[in-house]
Amino acid sequence: MAISVGDTLPEATLVRIGEEGPEAVELGPLTKGRKVVLFAVPGAYTPTCHSAHVPSFIRTKDQFAEKGVDEIICVSVNDPFVMKAWGETTGASDAGITMLGDPESAFTSAIGMNFDAPPAGLLARSKRYAMVVEDGKVTSLNQEENPGQCEVSAGETLLQSL
C-alpha cells in the first residue's frame, strides 16, 4: 500500500557520498522536528528527471525556504556515486539540494512507490512524486500518474500546497 497524507515515514537508511566516501543517512533523524520536501525520480540522468524534475526544485528552492522548509531532498534508486555526480551535473548540489540514493529500493518499496518498466531498463525504480514531511509525517503528497511526466510533482506545483 502506498504512503499517503497523514502517514509517518518508515525508518529507512539512504546513502550519500560524504567527505570520506559512502555514508548512511537515517531518514528518521533527518526529518525529526523539521519541515522537509522529499521528491523522488525514476532514475538519475533519465530525460524527465534531468531536464524537468530536478530543475523545478532548483528554481523553487528559495521559495520553499521562505515557507519554512528546512531541506529539499531528492531520492532515486541509484547508488550514491551516481547521485553525487548527478547533483553536480544538474547544479542541484550547488543549489543546496540533498541527493540521496536508495540503491536497494528498500525505502521506495517500504512506502509503496516502486514500479518496474522493463522496456526502458528500469527495474525496482521509484514512481515520480513529491511530498512535504513535517516531523516525519507526510502533510502533502503529489504523485504522477505517468513516470514520464513532471506536472503535479514539480517544485512549482508542490509549492502551491504550502
PDB file of C-alpha atoms in Angstrom:
ATOM      1  CA  MET A   1       0.000   0.000   0.000  1.00  0.00           C
ATOM      2  CA  ALA A   2       1.351   3.410  -0.951  1.00  0.00           C
ATOM      3  CA  ILE A   3       2.100   6.040   1.636  1.00  0.00           C
ATOM      4  CA  SER A   4      -0.464   8.818   1.955  1.00  0.00           C
ATOM      5  CA  VAL A   5      -1.031  12.140   3.683  1.00  0.00           C
ATOM      6  CA  GLY A   6      -1.061  11.675   7.454  1.00  0.00           C
ATOM      7  CA  ASP A   7       1.275   8.674   7.413  1.00  0.00           C
ATOM      8  CA  THR A   8       4.627   8.684   9.172  1.00  0.00           C
ATOM      9  CA  LEU A   9       7.663   7.846   7.066  1.00  0.00           C
ATOM     10  CA  PRO A  10       9.091   4.415   7.861  1.00  0.00           C
ATOM     11  CA  GLU A  11      12.528   4.060   9.365  1.00  0.00           C
ATOM     12  CA  ALA A  12      14.890   3.925   6.429  1.00  0.00           C
ATOM     13  CA  THR A  13      18.547   4.267   5.589  1.00  0.00           C
ATOM     14  CA  LEU A  14      19.532   6.115   2.432  1.00  0.00           C
ATOM     15  CA  VAL A  15      23.073   6.727   1.189  1.00  0.00           C
ATOM     16  CA  ARG A  16      25.162   9.698   0.060  1.00  0.00           C
ATOM     17  CA  ILE A  17      28.797  10.431  -0.598  1.00  0.00           C
ATOM     18  CA  GLY A  18      30.409  12.266   2.297  1.00  0.00           C
ATOM     19  CA  GLU A  19      33.932  13.550   2.725  1.00  0.00           C
ATOM     20  CA  GLU A  20      35.234  10.029   3.383  1.00  0.00           C
ATOM     21  CA  GLY A  21      33.079   8.107   0.905  1.00  0.00           C
ATOM     22  CA  PRO A  22      29.638   6.494   1.150  1.00  0.00           C
ATOM     23  CA  GLU A  23      27.744   7.252   4.350  1.00  0.00           C
ATOM     24  CA  ALA A  24      24.387   6.141   5.686  1.00  0.00           C
ATOM     25  CA  VAL A  25      21.667   8.726   6.219  1.00  0.00           C
ATOM     26  CA  GLU A  26      18.908   7.745   8.628  1.00  0.00           C
ATOM     27  CA  LEU A  27      15.635   9.266   7.462  1.00  0.00           C
ATOM     28  CA  GLY A  28      14.072   9.459  10.935  1.00  0.00           C
ATOM     29  CA  PRO A  29      16.637  11.829  12.475  1.00  0.00           C
ATOM     30  CA  LEU A  30      16.840  13.778   9.212  1.00  0.00           C
ATOM     31  CA  THR A  31      13.137  14.646   9.359  1.00  0.00           C
ATOM     32  CA  LYS A  32      12.618  14.829  13.144  1.00  0.00           C
ATOM     33  CA  GLY A  33      11.454  18.290  14.195  1.00  0.00           C
ATOM     34  CA  ARG A  34      11.941  19.632  10.672  1.00  0.00           C
ATOM     35  CA  LYS A  35       9.914  20.543   7.596  1.00  0.00           C
ATOM     36  CA  VAL A  36      11.396  18.733   4.604  1.00  0.00           C
ATOM     37  CA  VAL A  37      10.493  18.383   0.949  1.00  0.00           C
ATOM     38  CA  LEU A  38      11.270  14.933  -0.383  1.00  0.00           C
ATOM     39  CA  PHE A  39      10.924  14.248  -4.080  1.00  0.00           C
ATOM     40  CA  ALA A  40      11.719  11.073  -5.959  1.00  0.00           C
ATOM     41  CA  VAL A  41      12.552  10.286  -9.539  1.00  0.00           C
ATOM     42  CA  PRO A  42      12.651   7.041 -11.552  1.00  0.00           C
ATOM     43  CA  GLY A  43      16.333   7.458 -12.344  1.00  0.00           C
ATOM     44  CA  ALA A  44      19.256   9.840 -12.367  1.00  0.00           C
ATOM     45  CA  TYR A  45      20.068  11.213 -15.810  1.00  0.00           C
ATOM     46  CA  THR A  46      16.774   9.972 -17.285  1.00  0.00           C
ATOM     47  CA  PRO A  47      15.175  12.611 -19.549  1.00  0.00           C
ATOM     48  CA  THR A  48      12.266  13.976 -17.481  1.00  0.00           C
ATOM     49  CA  CYS A  49      14.152  13.657 -14.199  1.00  0.00           C
ATOM     50  CA  HIS A  50      17.162  15.501 -15.579  1.00  0.00           C
ATOM     51  CA  SER A  51      15.517  18.220 -17.662  1.00  0.00           C
ATOM     52  CA  ALA A  52      12.321  18.910 -15.692  1.00  0.00           C
ATOM     53  CA  HIS A  53      12.026  17.470 -12.174  1.00  0.00           C
ATOM     54  CA  VAL A  54      15.355  18.415 -10.575  1.00  0.00           C
ATOM     55  CA  PRO A  55      15.406  21.856 -12.262  1.00  0.00           C
ATOM     56  CA  SER A  56      11.925  22.603 -10.870  1.00  0.00           C
ATOM     57  CA  PHE A  57      13.272  22.263  -7.321  1.00  0.00           C
ATOM     58  CA  ILE A  58      16.403  24.271  -8.094  1.00  0.00           C
ATOM     59  CA  ARG A  59      14.136  27.101  -9.351  1.00  0.00           C
ATOM     60  CA  THR A  60      11.882  26.985  -6.276  1.00  0.00           C
ATOM     61  CA  LYS A  61      14.400  26.271  -3.501  1.00  0.00           C
ATOM     62  CA  ASP A  62      14.392  29.833  -2.126  1.00  0.00           C
ATOM     63  CA  GLN A  63      10.592  29.998  -2.189  1.00  0.00           C
ATOM     64  CA  PHE A  64      10.395  26.755  -0.205  1.00  0.00           C
ATOM     65  CA  ALA A  65      12.840  28.213   2.332  1.00  0.00           C
ATOM     66  CA  GLU A  66      10.584  31.264   2.675  1.00  0.00           C
ATOM     67  CA  LYS A  67       7.731  28.852   3.519  1.00  0.00           C
ATOM     68  CA  GLY A  68       9.769  27.281   6.333  1.00  0.00           C
ATOM     69  CA  VAL A  69      11.190  24.255   4.507  1.00  0.00           C
ATOM     70  CA  ASP A  70      14.489  23.271   6.116  1.00  0.00           C
ATOM     71  CA  GLU A  71      15.774  20.958   3.387  1.00  0.00           C
ATOM     72  CA  ILE A  72      14.916  19.629  -0.066  1.00  0.00           C
ATOM     73  CA  ILE A  73      15.895  16.015  -0.675  1.00  0.00           C
ATOM     74  CA  CYS A  74      15.984  14.146  -3.974  1.00  0.00           C
ATOM     75  CA  VAL A  75      15.758  10.349  -3.759  1.00  0.00           C
ATOM     76  CA  SER A  76      16.410   7.907  -6.565  1.00  0.00           C
ATOM     77  CA  VAL A  77      17.010   4.177  -6.785  1.00  0.00           C
ATOM     78  CA  ASN A  78      20.639   4.741  -7.717  1.00  0.00           C
ATOM     79  CA  ASP A  79      23.942   4.321  -5.936  1.00  0.00           C
ATOM     80  CA  PRO A  80      25.417   7.292  -4.042  1.00  0.00           C
ATOM     81  CA  PHE A  81      28.199   7.787  -6.596  1.00  0.00           C
ATOM     82  CA  VAL A  82      25.659   8.349  -9.366  1.00  0.00           C
ATOM     83  CA  MET A  83      23.603  10.654  -7.135  1.00  0.00           C
ATOM     84  CA  LYS A  84      26.677  12.739  -6.299  1.00  0.00           C
ATOM     85  CA  ALA A  85      27.678  13.070  -9.961  1.00  0.00           C
ATOM     86  CA  TRP A  86      24.110  13.861 -10.983  1.00  0.00           C
ATOM     87  CA  GLY A  87      23.805  16.528  -8.287  1.00  0.00           C
ATOM     88  CA  GLU A  88      26.963  18.152  -9.630  1.00  0.00           C
ATOM     89  CA  THR A  89      25.872  17.879 -13.289  1.00  0.00           C
ATOM     90  CA  THR A  90      22.418  19.392 -12.712  1.00  0.00           C
ATOM     91  CA  GLY A  91      23.561  22.069 -10.271  1.00  0.00           C
ATOM     92  CA  ALA A  92      21.311  20.583  -7.576  1.00  0.00           C
ATOM     93  CA  SER A  93      24.210  20.148  -5.144  1.00  0.00           C
ATOM     94  CA  ASP A  94      25.350  23.754  -5.630  1.00  0.00           C
ATOM     95  CA  ALA A  95      21.734  24.848  -5.069  1.00  0.00           C
ATOM     96  CA  GLY A  96      21.722  23.023  -1.714  1.00  0.00           C
ATOM     97  CA  ILE A  97      19.506  20.095  -2.665  1.00  0.00           C
ATOM     98  CA  THR A  98      20.432  16.881  -0.863  1.00  0.00           C
ATOM     99  CA  MET A  99      20.902  13.969  -3.265  1.00  0.00           C
ATOM    100  CA  LEU A 100      20.292  10.579  -1.623  1.00  0.00           C
ATOM    101  CA  GLY A 101      20.452   7.111  -3.109  1.00  0.00           C
ATOM    102  CA  ASP A 102      18.111   4.247  -2.288  1.00  0.00           C
ATOM    103  CA  PRO A 103      20.266   1.626  -4.045  1.00  0.00           C
ATOM    104  CA  GLU A 104      18.282  -1.428  -2.951  1.00  0.00           C
ATOM    105  CA  SER A 105      14.893   0.285  -3.378  1.00  0.00           C
ATOM    106  CA  ALA A 106      14.219  -0.506   0.304  1.00  0.00           C
ATOM    107  CA  PHE A 107      12.726   2.887   1.223  1.00  0.00           C
ATOM    108  CA  THR A 108      10.892   3.155  -2.091  1.00  0.00           C
ATOM    109  CA  SER A 109       9.346  -0.296  -1.628  1.00  0.00           C
ATOM    110  CA  ALA A 110       8.505   0.377   2.036  1.00  0.00           C
ATOM    111  CA  ILE A 111       6.356   3.368   1.051  1.00  0.00           C
ATOM    112  CA  GLY A 112       4.751   1.522  -1.873  1.00  0.00           C
ATOM    113  CA  MET A 113       6.204   3.775  -4.570  1.00  0.00           C
ATOM    114  CA  ASN A 114       8.161   1.134  -6.501  1.00  0.00           C
ATOM    115  CA  PHE A 115       7.499   0.130 -10.111  1.00  0.00           C
ATOM    116  CA  ASP A 116       9.134  -1.749 -12.981  1.00  0.00           C
ATOM    117  CA  ALA A 117       9.425  -0.644 -16.609  1.00  0.00           C
ATOM    118  CA  PRO A 118      11.456  -3.419 -18.292  1.00  0.00           C
ATOM    119  CA  PRO A 119      11.228  -1.942 -21.823  1.00  0.00           C
ATOM    120  CA  ALA A 120      13.054   1.152 -20.540  1.00  0.00           C
ATOM    121  CA  GLY A 121      15.522  -0.904 -18.490  1.00  0.00           C
ATOM    122  CA  LEU A 122      14.053   0.377 -15.221  1.00  0.00           C
ATOM    123  CA  LEU A 123      13.608  -2.300 -12.560  1.00  0.00           C
ATOM    124  CA  ALA A 124      12.665  -1.715  -8.910  1.00  0.00           C
ATOM    125  CA  ARG A 125      12.550   2.045  -9.522  1.00  0.00           C
ATOM    126  CA  SER A 126      10.649   4.823  -7.803  1.00  0.00           C
ATOM    127  CA  LYS A 127       7.477   6.385  -9.049  1.00  0.00           C
ATOM    128  CA  ARG A 128       7.747  10.133  -9.550  1.00  0.00           C
ATOM    129  CA  TYR A 129       6.370  12.061  -6.573  1.00  0.00           C
ATOM    130  CA  ALA A 130       6.979  14.997  -4.280  1.00  0.00           C
ATOM    131  CA  MET A 131       5.945  15.328  -0.652  1.00  0.00           C
ATOM    132  CA  VAL A 132       6.169  17.677   2.277  1.00  0.00           C
ATOM    133  CA  VAL A 133       7.159  15.948   5.507  1.00  0.00           C
ATOM    134  CA  GLU A 134       6.800  17.675   8.869  1.00  0.00           C
ATOM    135  CA  ASP A 135       8.423  15.984  11.861  1.00  0.00           C
ATOM    136  CA  GLY A 136       8.401  12.682   9.976  1.00  0.00           C
ATOM    137  CA  LYS A 137       4.729  12.886   8.936  1.00  0.00           C
ATOM    138  CA  VAL A 138       3.551  13.362   5.344  1.00  0.00           C
ATOM    139  CA  THR A 139       1.494  16.566   5.133  1.00  0.00           C
ATOM    140  CA  SER A 140       1.303  16.855   1.340  1.00  0.00           C
ATOM    141  CA  LEU A 141       1.852  14.290  -1.409  1.00  0.00           C
ATOM    142  CA  ASN A 142       1.751  14.757  -5.177  1.00  0.00           C
ATOM    143  CA  GLN A 143       2.253  11.629  -7.281  1.00  0.00           C
ATOM    144  CA  GLU A 144       2.443  11.496 -11.062  1.00  0.00           C
ATOM    145  CA  GLU A 145       0.153   9.078 -12.897  1.00  0.00           C
ATOM    146  CA  ASN A 146       2.832   8.601 -15.566  1.00  0.00           C
ATOM    147  CA  PRO A 147       6.527   8.424 -14.562  1.00  0.00           C
ATOM    148  CA  GLY A 148       7.469  10.229 -17.786  1.00  0.00           C
ATOM    149  CA  GLN A 149       5.575  13.353 -16.755  1.00  0.00           C
ATOM    150  CA  CYS A 150       6.527  16.057 -14.286  1.00  0.00           C
ATOM    151  CA  GLU A 151       3.497  18.198 -13.588  1.00  0.00           C
ATOM    152  CA  VAL A 152       1.891  17.540 -10.198  1.00  0.00           C
ATOM    153  CA  SER A 153       5.252  16.567  -8.664  1.00  0.00           C
ATOM    154  CA  ALA A 154       7.114  19.645  -9.926  1.00  0.00           C
ATOM    155  CA  GLY A 155       8.529  22.119  -7.421  1.00  0.00           C
ATOM    156  CA  GLU A 156       6.143  24.860  -8.535  1.00  0.00           C
ATOM    157  CA  THR A 157       3.067  22.653  -8.026  1.00  0.00           C
ATOM    158  CA  LEU A 158       4.180  21.372  -4.611  1.00  0.00           C
ATOM    159  CA  LEU A 159       4.961  24.924  -3.530  1.00  0.00           C
ATOM    160  CA  GLN A 160       1.309  25.851  -4.128  1.00  0.00           C
ATOM    161  CA  SER A 161       0.263  23.310  -1.460  1.00  0.00           C
ATOM    162  CA  LEU A 162       2.110  25.206   1.276  1.00  0.00           C
TER     163      LEU A 162
END
